[in-house]
PDB file of C-alpha atoms in Angstrom:
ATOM      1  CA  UNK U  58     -37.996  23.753  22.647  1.00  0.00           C
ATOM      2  CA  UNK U  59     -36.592  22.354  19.509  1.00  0.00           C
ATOM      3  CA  UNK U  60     -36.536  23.319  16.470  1.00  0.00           C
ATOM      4  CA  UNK U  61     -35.630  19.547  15.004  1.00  0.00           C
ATOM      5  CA  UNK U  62     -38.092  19.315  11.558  1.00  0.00           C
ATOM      6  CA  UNK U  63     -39.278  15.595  10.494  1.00  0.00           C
ATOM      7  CA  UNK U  64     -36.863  16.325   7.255  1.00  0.00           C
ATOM      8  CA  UNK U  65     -34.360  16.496   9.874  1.00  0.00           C
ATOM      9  CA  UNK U  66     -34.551  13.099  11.773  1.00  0.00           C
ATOM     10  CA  UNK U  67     -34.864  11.638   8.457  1.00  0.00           C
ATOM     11  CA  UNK U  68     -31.797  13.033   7.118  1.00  0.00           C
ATOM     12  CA  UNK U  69     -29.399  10.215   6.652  1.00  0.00           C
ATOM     13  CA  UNK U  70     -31.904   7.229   6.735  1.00  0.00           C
ATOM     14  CA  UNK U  71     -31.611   4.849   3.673  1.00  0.00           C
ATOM     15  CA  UNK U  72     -34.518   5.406   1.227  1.00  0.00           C
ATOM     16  CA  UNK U  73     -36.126   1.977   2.329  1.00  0.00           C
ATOM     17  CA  UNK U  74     -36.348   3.570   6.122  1.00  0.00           C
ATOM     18  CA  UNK U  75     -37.729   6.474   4.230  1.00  0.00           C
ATOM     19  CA  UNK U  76     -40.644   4.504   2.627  1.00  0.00           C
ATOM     20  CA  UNK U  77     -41.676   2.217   5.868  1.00  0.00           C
ATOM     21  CA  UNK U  78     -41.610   5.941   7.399  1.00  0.00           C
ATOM     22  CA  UNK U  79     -43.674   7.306   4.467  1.00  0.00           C
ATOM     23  CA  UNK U  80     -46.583   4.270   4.954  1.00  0.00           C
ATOM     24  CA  UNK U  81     -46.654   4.281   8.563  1.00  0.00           C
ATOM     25  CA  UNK U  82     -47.300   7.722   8.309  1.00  0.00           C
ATOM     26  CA  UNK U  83     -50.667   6.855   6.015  1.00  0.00           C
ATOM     27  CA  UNK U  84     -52.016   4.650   8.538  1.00  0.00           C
ATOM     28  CA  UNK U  85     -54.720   6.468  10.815  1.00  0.00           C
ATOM     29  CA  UNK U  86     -54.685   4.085  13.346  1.00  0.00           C
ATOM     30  CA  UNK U  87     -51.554   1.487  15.006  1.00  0.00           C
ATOM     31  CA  UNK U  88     -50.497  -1.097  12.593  1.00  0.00           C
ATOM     32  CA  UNK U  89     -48.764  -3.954  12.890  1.00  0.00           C
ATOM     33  CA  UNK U  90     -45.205  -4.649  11.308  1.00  0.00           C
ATOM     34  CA  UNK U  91     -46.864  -7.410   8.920  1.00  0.00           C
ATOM     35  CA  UNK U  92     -49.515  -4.226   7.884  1.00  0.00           C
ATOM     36  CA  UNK U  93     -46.820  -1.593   7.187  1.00  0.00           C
ATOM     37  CA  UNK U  94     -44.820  -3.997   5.577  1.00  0.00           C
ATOM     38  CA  UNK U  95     -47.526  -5.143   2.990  1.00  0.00           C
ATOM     39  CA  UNK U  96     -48.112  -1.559   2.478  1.00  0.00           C
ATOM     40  CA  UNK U  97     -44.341  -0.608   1.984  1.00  0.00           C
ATOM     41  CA  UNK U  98     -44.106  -3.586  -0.176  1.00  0.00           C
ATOM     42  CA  UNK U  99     -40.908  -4.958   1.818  1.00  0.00           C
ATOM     43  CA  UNK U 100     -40.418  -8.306   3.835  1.00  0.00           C
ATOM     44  CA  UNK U 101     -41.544  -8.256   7.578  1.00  0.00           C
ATOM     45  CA  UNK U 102     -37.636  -8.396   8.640  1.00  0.00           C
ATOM     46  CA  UNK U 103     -36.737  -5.198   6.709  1.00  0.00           C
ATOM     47  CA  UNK U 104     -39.911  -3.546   8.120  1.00  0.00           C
ATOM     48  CA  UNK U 105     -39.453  -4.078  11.547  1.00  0.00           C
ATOM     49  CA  UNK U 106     -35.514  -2.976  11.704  1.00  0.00           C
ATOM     50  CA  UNK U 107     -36.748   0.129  10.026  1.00  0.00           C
ATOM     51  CA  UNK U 108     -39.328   0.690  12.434  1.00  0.00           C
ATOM     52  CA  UNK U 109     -36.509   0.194  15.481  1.00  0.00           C
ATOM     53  CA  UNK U 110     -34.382   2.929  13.485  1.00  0.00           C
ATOM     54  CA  UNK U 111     -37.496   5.429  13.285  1.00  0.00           C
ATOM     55  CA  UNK U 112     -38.518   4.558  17.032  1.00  0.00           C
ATOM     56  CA  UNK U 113     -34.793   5.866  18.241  1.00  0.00           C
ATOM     57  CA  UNK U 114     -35.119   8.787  16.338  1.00  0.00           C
ATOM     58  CA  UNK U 115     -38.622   9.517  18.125  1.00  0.00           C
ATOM     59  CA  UNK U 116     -40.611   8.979  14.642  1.00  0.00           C
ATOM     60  CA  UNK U 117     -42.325   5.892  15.178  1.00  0.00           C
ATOM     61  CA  UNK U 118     -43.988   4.603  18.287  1.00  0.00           C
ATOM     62  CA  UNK U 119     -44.409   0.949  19.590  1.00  0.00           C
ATOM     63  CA  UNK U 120     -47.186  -0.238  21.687  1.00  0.00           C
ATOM     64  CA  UNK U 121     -45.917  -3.453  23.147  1.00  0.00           C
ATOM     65  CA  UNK U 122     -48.414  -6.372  22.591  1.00  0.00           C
ATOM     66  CA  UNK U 123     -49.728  -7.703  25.869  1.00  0.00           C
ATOM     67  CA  UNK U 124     -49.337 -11.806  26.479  1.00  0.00           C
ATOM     68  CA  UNK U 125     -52.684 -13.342  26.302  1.00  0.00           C
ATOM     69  CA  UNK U 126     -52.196 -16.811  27.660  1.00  0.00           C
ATOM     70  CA  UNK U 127     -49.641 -18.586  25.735  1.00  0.00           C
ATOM     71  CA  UNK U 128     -49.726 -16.797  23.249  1.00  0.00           C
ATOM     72  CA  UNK U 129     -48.438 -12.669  22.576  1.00  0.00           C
ATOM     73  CA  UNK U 130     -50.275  -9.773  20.802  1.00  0.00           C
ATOM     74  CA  UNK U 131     -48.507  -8.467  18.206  1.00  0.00           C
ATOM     75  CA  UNK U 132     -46.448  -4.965  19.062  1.00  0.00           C
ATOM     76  CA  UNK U 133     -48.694  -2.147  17.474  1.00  0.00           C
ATOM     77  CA  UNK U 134     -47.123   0.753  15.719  1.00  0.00           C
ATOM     78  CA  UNK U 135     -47.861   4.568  14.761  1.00  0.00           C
ATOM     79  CA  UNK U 136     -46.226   7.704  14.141  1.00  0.00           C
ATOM     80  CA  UNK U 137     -46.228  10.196  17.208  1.00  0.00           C
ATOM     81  CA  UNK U 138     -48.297  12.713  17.046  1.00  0.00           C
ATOM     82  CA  UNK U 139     -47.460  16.345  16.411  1.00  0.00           C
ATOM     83  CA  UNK U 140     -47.434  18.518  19.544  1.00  0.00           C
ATOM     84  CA  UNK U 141     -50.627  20.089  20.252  1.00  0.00           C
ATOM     85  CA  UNK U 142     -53.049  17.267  18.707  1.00  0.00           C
ATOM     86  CA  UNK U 143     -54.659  15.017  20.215  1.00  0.00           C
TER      87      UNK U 143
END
């Protein structure tokens, strides 16, 4: 088992990873990129590349919309959650 702390994945991230990290974090259920990035107060763009950086370093997890039709869900996201909770 490892004994990798969140302060340690986030070591090296910019401070605007850091914040998108920091508000998905506050959100008790999936959000959406257009959610966390009203909440982080940065553009949609920004938001979603900082999700992609979190979700390779295991601290952010996408749910892939599903295509309805023509049209696409959008791609929900949370942070995992610790080991042991459900």
């Amino acid at each position: 088992m490892s004994n990798t702390t969140i302060s340690d994945q986030l070591a090296g991230l910019s401070p605007a990873i850091i914040n998108v990290y920091t508000h998905l974090v506050a959100f008790t259920e999936p959000a959406s990129v257009d959610d966390i990035a009203q909440a982080a107060e940065t553009t949609r763009s920004s938001t979603f590349k900082a999700l992609v950086a979190l979700e390779k370093r295991h601290l952010a997890h996408r749910d892939r919309g599903i295509q309805n039709g023509p049209n696409r869900c959008p791609d929900l996201w949370r942070a995992p959650r610790p080991p042991g909770h459900a």
